[in-house]
Amino acid sequence: MSKPKVAFFDFASCEGCQIEFTNYGDKAFLELLNHVDVVEFREAMSETTTEPIDIALIEGSFTREADRARLEDIRRRAKIVIAYGQCAATGGINALKNHQNDYLPCVYGKDAGMPHLASQKALPIDAAIKVDYKAFGCPMNKYEVLQIISHLVHGKEPVIPDYPVCVECKRRETVCRFAEGDHCMGQVARAGCDAPCPAAGIPCEACRGFVDHPNIPALKKVLVERAGFSKARAESKANMFTANQLELKP
Amino acid sequence: MNHQCHWTEIENIFMPREATIVRTATPTPMEKHFTLKMADGKPMTFEPGQIVEASLFGYGEIPLGFASSPTRENTFDLVVRTVGRVSSAVNKLEKGQSIFIRGPLGKGFDLNKLRGKDVLIVAGGIGLCPTRSLIQYIMDRRTEFKRFVLFYGTRDPKQQLFLEDLVAWRASKDVEYFETVDKGDPSWKGNVGVITTLFPKVQITPETRVVICGPPVMFRFVIRELDKLGIKRENIFVDLERRMKCAVGKCGHCQINDKYVCVDGPVFAFSDIQGLEEAI
Amino acid sequence: MTALFIKDKEFHDFVAALVGATPVYAPVAKRSLFAFERLVSADALRLDYDVTILPPKKLFFPPAQELLKFTGGKFTASVHPEEKVLFGVHFYDVKAIDQTDQLFAEKNYDVNYMAHRQATTIVASNIQKVSRRAFFGTVGQEVHPKGHDAYLTKIGTGYVFETFTPKGEALTKHGNFEPATDTQRAEVVKVNAAVLEQCPEKLTHKSAEIATKVRQAFKNEELWRECAVDCFSCGTCNTVCPTCYCFDVQDTWNVDQKSGSRTRYWDACLTESFATISAGGGHVENFREERGERFRHRIMRKASYLNPKLGGPACVGCGRCSSQCTADIADPVRIINKIMAL
């Protein structure tokens, strides 16, 4: 691929993953622009395109049927579609609303039954269109995205880890959250982020979703037995970024 | 520490050597056949059954068996099936371009155990590539071996490799060649059925030396047939495939129980691995 | 070999002088645990550590080790060892280093490991505090620690510093040492023998019996499946193990898209795709698909497979896998004793 045309699109999201793309620092970012042609990116430019593109980076989850046509149009125009960030990859944090019994009464009290609160499930974009690759994470890891783009520039399929965050914590020699009486979900969370949270003393929330075959029963057991969670909390904890992965095993 | 030689005196086993592509062919849409020559002009000295790590910088390395005989001097052949990142990239290369090679690595066929004997080679699918090295060797030095029988099975006729070789083998008096496909098509006039359906077609003596290479599932069924024929297990040689990253006995991926396929194999006498539960 | 003595208050100066003269890697506190890190001052040294999160293998075989750099079709090796002192290594880790020395040097000599290893002077130290899952007292007793250059033992009011090699000997110029007395030397033997009795966990059998019986348990599918029910396939038991050295190799491009590097990364045979190959058309073949099969492979490797080569088990009883497995299923003592009791 010679200087591929890259375009960003967004659906239900905070657009933080797109902002993150501008955080490489001037030198690396300008160097990257020598190798890709950004043709639509509303965080940094006003131009848009209706032309064919090589790589579509789609941020956000698919939450309205009305969005399907726009997703299909992008798919038609793009050689490669990347679900960019966790909302697009698995539904991400938006999928919390998919089990809304959890919070509706808590947030809205007696108004919990108002009709406009009922909305479609927050789904990954591959519920609407074929996705070629997924850049996981909330936000996505910008260095991983750089590698994904770099691989695609060379016509190589990107390498996306299917091992858990524990591997990266150990490579960094991070003190395990469990060693300090805390909890963590790194055992089932997909790596690729270089495990910054546990290194800073914060439990992994599995913001990149689960590995392909997470051992969920063991996770719940460990959260109860070692972290002292109630059974109910252990259940809901495993749902934060991953509700769709538990419910919608493709 | 105990290992006295200094690291600077020893060749770095992870450094490849450049090889230039002198010819390519595309036997099937999935495979590409490369004939290569070392860029420094030095010959590649190897035994049939040995392997190389072939790489392209930026894409990575893959293990491959030699697909030609060392008796064909100056060049060597590799056949690459498009299955992953490296093979896809390698298979876009053309004549004049380079592939980077580490090797030869591992243990090939012990030719002394085959010389002067009847030899049967059972090759399934892409398993014909590493055995082609041995087949060519036997054909080139035909008088060193007694009877030579070759079984070749593929999923369907389109999967057949080395089509020119097949034409030559079908006509040759030097090899008793039998072929089969799991599933035929209208053009296929030959045998249909798994590779073991070839056994009733030919008399195999109990003293025959047998070489097997193919998909994991094939080994078990072929060995069952060989047991029926009374062939001793030390006379059966298997050429195994595993995941390999280093191919020099370090990275651990190819381990089968306590053996490393990359250094202890990939060719094993079946008697040496029949006790290994993870082998076949 | 010489045995010297240095008083507590002069020991601090010795370490400070070493740190001033050469890079020193030693146990230091890391939050509530310990790690081998570059020592910035003698005050940070924690010879009272129980066990470090990672074993010192990381200094010879880093979690990510560049093998070569490339630009187009040109490439160069990336072996740039740093002369250094590895200070305060417990004997179980010395045994493990000796094993990885052998394994990286045998057959195909691994320059990437050996260069770093040969650039290192190893000062072992006695175990002042036993970690809560240690079992070094009962594992591989027939294998003795070797390959270190010096051995430091805390006794009474100071340290005995035994040297075994010229590299170890050379370090003594940095401190105010005096010859050790016979009493002090006897104390060293006593202190190092006593710690072997203090492990909270114990194997019930000798290595040779274990190697045979564990190997025979290979086909006990039920056992292995049960052992691994709670396994996350996270590979922690591998990555924290001082005798595990499996790796993956990946190529990456730099942002210029022309140059890049080939790097090896710690890999783990417990992770799901460790033994998976692509078979074409999207098909894969995983030679160890079940958790139980992967779990078994590790135990076999630690207790049986490598014994003929190493003269004992590829396990040194550090207890890192036991204490760092969040599901607490990795403990070799529990599994091996269970098999021995069958």
PDB file of C-alpha atoms in Angstrom, chain A residues 126-241:
ATOM      1  CA  ASP A 126     -19.170  -5.503  14.113  1.00  0.00           C
ATOM      2  CA  ALA A 127     -22.826  -6.010  15.059  1.00  0.00           C
ATOM      3  CA  ALA A 128     -23.544  -3.870  11.990  1.00  0.00           C
ATOM      4  CA  ILE A 129     -20.603  -4.290   9.599  1.00  0.00           C
ATOM      5  CA  LYS A 130     -17.617  -6.555   9.013  1.00  0.00           C
ATOM      6  CA  VAL A 131     -14.591  -5.366  10.964  1.00  0.00           C
ATOM      7  CA  ASP A 132     -11.082  -6.356   9.916  1.00  0.00           C
ATOM      8  CA  TYR A 133      -9.126  -5.519  13.052  1.00  0.00           C
ATOM      9  CA  LYS A 134      -9.773  -4.223  16.531  1.00  0.00           C
ATOM     10  CA  ALA A 135      -7.679  -1.673  18.405  1.00  0.00           C
ATOM     11  CA  PHE A 136      -8.781  -2.441  21.937  1.00  0.00           C
ATOM     12  CA  GLY A 137      -8.638  -0.201  24.998  1.00  0.00           C
ATOM     13  CA  CYS A 138     -10.237   2.742  26.723  1.00  0.00           C
ATOM     14  CA  PRO A 139      -8.509   4.625  25.367  1.00  0.00           C
ATOM     15  CA  MET A 140      -6.795   2.510  22.731  1.00  0.00           C
ATOM     16  CA  ASN A 141      -3.031   2.215  23.185  1.00  0.00           C
ATOM     17  CA  LYS A 142      -1.523   4.723  20.789  1.00  0.00           C
ATOM     18  CA  TYR A 143       1.714   2.757  20.402  1.00  0.00           C
ATOM     19  CA  GLU A 144      -0.229  -0.341  19.528  1.00  0.00           C
ATOM     20  CA  VAL A 145      -2.240   1.651  16.982  1.00  0.00           C
ATOM     21  CA  LEU A 146       1.028   2.926  15.544  1.00  0.00           C
ATOM     22  CA  GLN A 147       2.122  -0.704  15.134  1.00  0.00           C
ATOM     23  CA  ILE A 148      -1.215  -1.677  13.612  1.00  0.00           C
ATOM     24  CA  ILE A 149      -0.946   1.131  11.043  1.00  0.00           C
ATOM     25  CA  SER A 150       2.704   0.314  10.458  1.00  0.00           C
ATOM     26  CA  HIS A 151       1.852  -3.340   9.815  1.00  0.00           C
ATOM     27  CA  LEU A 152      -0.958  -2.394   7.446  1.00  0.00           C
ATOM     28  CA  VAL A 153       1.296   0.013   5.549  1.00  0.00           C
ATOM     29  CA  HIS A 154       3.517  -3.020   4.904  1.00  0.00           C
ATOM     30  CA  GLY A 155       0.612  -5.330   4.103  1.00  0.00           C
ATOM     31  CA  LYS A 156       1.129  -7.380   7.257  1.00  0.00           C
ATOM     32  CA  GLU A 157      -1.686  -8.500   9.484  1.00  0.00           C
ATOM     33  CA  PRO A 158      -1.378  -6.682  12.830  1.00  0.00           C
ATOM     34  CA  VAL A 159      -0.317  -8.646  15.894  1.00  0.00           C
ATOM     35  CA  ILE A 160      -2.996  -8.262  18.595  1.00  0.00           C
ATOM     36  CA  PRO A 161      -2.233 -10.045  21.877  1.00  0.00           C
ATOM     37  CA  ASP A 162      -4.512 -12.798  23.117  1.00  0.00           C
ATOM     38  CA  TYR A 163      -2.727 -13.232  26.428  1.00  0.00           C
ATOM     39  CA  PRO A 164      -3.794 -11.549  29.645  1.00  0.00           C
ATOM     40  CA  VAL A 165      -2.506  -8.374  31.278  1.00  0.00           C
ATOM     41  CA  CYS A 166      -0.677 -10.472  33.926  1.00  0.00           C
ATOM     42  CA  VAL A 167       1.964 -11.226  31.287  1.00  0.00           C
ATOM     43  CA  GLU A 168       2.705  -7.515  30.889  1.00  0.00           C
ATOM     44  CA  CYS A 169       2.624  -6.833  34.640  1.00  0.00           C
ATOM     45  CA  LYS A 170       5.213  -9.532  35.142  1.00  0.00           C
ATOM     46  CA  ARG A 171       7.395  -8.226  32.320  1.00  0.00           C
ATOM     47  CA  ARG A 172       7.363  -4.870  34.161  1.00  0.00           C
ATOM     48  CA  GLU A 173       7.767  -6.508  37.573  1.00  0.00           C
ATOM     49  CA  THR A 174       4.685  -4.752  38.877  1.00  0.00           C
ATOM     50  CA  VAL A 175       3.590  -5.530  42.425  1.00  0.00           C
ATOM     51  CA  CYS A 176       0.432  -7.589  41.930  1.00  0.00           C
ATOM     52  CA  ARG A 177      -2.720  -5.897  43.239  1.00  0.00           C
ATOM     53  CA  PHE A 178      -3.608  -9.118  45.032  1.00  0.00           C
ATOM     54  CA  ALA A 179      -0.272  -9.014  46.872  1.00  0.00           C
ATOM     55  CA  GLU A 180      -1.475  -5.785  48.434  1.00  0.00           C
ATOM     56  CA  GLY A 181      -4.938  -7.033  49.387  1.00  0.00           C
ATOM     57  CA  ASP A 182      -6.567  -5.359  46.399  1.00  0.00           C
ATOM     58  CA  HIS A 183      -8.467  -6.883  43.477  1.00  0.00           C
ATOM     59  CA  CYS A 184      -7.675  -6.966  39.753  1.00  0.00           C
ATOM     60  CA  MET A 185      -9.036  -8.361  36.507  1.00  0.00           C
ATOM     61  CA  GLY A 186      -5.723  -8.576  34.695  1.00  0.00           C
ATOM     62  CA  GLN A 187      -5.930 -12.377  34.656  1.00  0.00           C
ATOM     63  CA  VAL A 188      -8.741 -12.297  32.104  1.00  0.00           C
ATOM     64  CA  ALA A 189      -8.135  -8.919  30.464  1.00  0.00           C
ATOM     65  CA  ARG A 190      -6.551  -8.732  27.044  1.00  0.00           C
ATOM     66  CA  ALA A 191      -3.017  -7.350  27.130  1.00  0.00           C
ATOM     67  CA  GLY A 192      -1.493  -4.899  24.672  1.00  0.00           C
ATOM     68  CA  CYS A 193      -1.657  -1.822  26.879  1.00  0.00           C
ATOM     69  CA  ASP A 194       1.634  -2.586  28.691  1.00  0.00           C
ATOM     70  CA  ALA A 195      -0.322  -2.715  31.963  1.00  0.00           C
ATOM     71  CA  PRO A 196       0.028   0.895  33.149  1.00  0.00           C
ATOM     72  CA  CYS A 197      -2.773   0.754  35.740  1.00  0.00           C
ATOM     73  CA  PRO A 198      -1.469  -1.946  38.090  1.00  0.00           C
ATOM     74  CA  ALA A 199       1.985  -0.353  37.787  1.00  0.00           C
ATOM     75  CA  ALA A 200       0.411   2.813  39.210  1.00  0.00           C
ATOM     76  CA  GLY A 201      -1.301   0.834  41.966  1.00  0.00           C
ATOM     77  CA  ILE A 202      -4.712   0.735  40.262  1.00  0.00           C
ATOM     78  CA  PRO A 203      -6.544  -2.533  39.524  1.00  0.00           C
ATOM     79  CA  CYS A 204      -7.001  -3.553  35.896  1.00  0.00           C
ATOM     80  CA  GLU A 205     -10.609  -2.973  34.852  1.00  0.00           C
ATOM     81  CA  ALA A 206     -10.210  -5.007  31.664  1.00  0.00           C
ATOM     82  CA  CYS A 207     -10.727  -1.928  29.508  1.00  0.00           C
ATOM     83  CA  ARG A 208      -9.456  -3.894  26.508  1.00  0.00           C
ATOM     84  CA  GLY A 209     -12.071  -6.544  27.139  1.00  0.00           C
ATOM     85  CA  PHE A 210     -11.407 -10.187  27.753  1.00  0.00           C
ATOM     86  CA  VAL A 211      -8.931 -12.530  26.138  1.00  0.00           C
ATOM     87  CA  ASP A 212     -10.605 -14.933  23.702  1.00  0.00           C
ATOM     88  CA  HIS A 213     -11.271 -17.573  26.355  1.00  0.00           C
ATOM     89  CA  PRO A 214     -11.386 -15.922  29.793  1.00  0.00           C
ATOM     90  CA  ASN A 215     -11.829 -18.146  32.826  1.00  0.00           C
ATOM     91  CA  ILE A 216     -14.769 -16.210  34.278  1.00  0.00           C
ATOM     92  CA  PRO A 217     -15.742 -18.709  36.995  1.00  0.00           C
ATOM     93  CA  ALA A 218     -12.176 -18.576  38.320  1.00  0.00           C
ATOM     94  CA  LEU A 219     -12.208 -14.773  38.189  1.00  0.00           C
ATOM     95  CA  LYS A 220     -15.364 -14.587  40.295  1.00  0.00           C
ATOM     96  CA  LYS A 221     -13.917 -17.102  42.720  1.00  0.00           C
ATOM     97  CA  VAL A 222     -10.701 -15.125  43.132  1.00  0.00           C
ATOM     98  CA  LEU A 223     -12.571 -11.831  43.526  1.00  0.00           C
ATOM     99  CA  VAL A 224     -14.658 -13.380  46.308  1.00  0.00           C
ATOM    100  CA  GLU A 225     -11.994 -15.444  48.041  1.00  0.00           C
ATOM    101  CA  ARG A 226      -8.965 -13.196  47.738  1.00  0.00           C
ATOM    102  CA  ALA A 227     -10.352  -9.703  47.307  1.00  0.00           C
ATOM    103  CA  GLY A 228     -13.266 -10.175  49.702  1.00  0.00           C
ATOM    104  CA  PHE A 229     -15.934  -9.178  47.167  1.00  0.00           C
ATOM    105  CA  SER A 230     -19.559 -10.153  47.653  1.00  0.00           C
ATOM    106  CA  LYS A 231     -20.784 -12.605  45.042  1.00  0.00           C
ATOM    107  CA  ALA A 232     -22.973  -9.907  43.500  1.00  0.00           C
ATOM    108  CA  ARG A 233     -20.085  -7.462  43.248  1.00  0.00           C
ATOM    109  CA  ALA A 234     -17.848 -10.100  41.734  1.00  0.00           C
ATOM    110  CA  GLU A 235     -20.506 -10.699  39.055  1.00  0.00           C
ATOM    111  CA  SER A 236     -20.985  -7.030  38.248  1.00  0.00           C
ATOM    112  CA  LYS A 237     -17.255  -6.283  38.334  1.00  0.00           C
ATOM    113  CA  ALA A 238     -16.672  -8.718  35.522  1.00  0.00           C
ATOM    114  CA  ASN A 239     -19.190  -6.737  33.445  1.00  0.00           C
ATOM    115  CA  MET A 240     -17.723  -3.275  33.386  1.00  0.00           C
ATOM    116  CA  PHE A 241     -16.134  -3.162  29.941  1.00  0.00           C
TER     117      PHE A 241
END
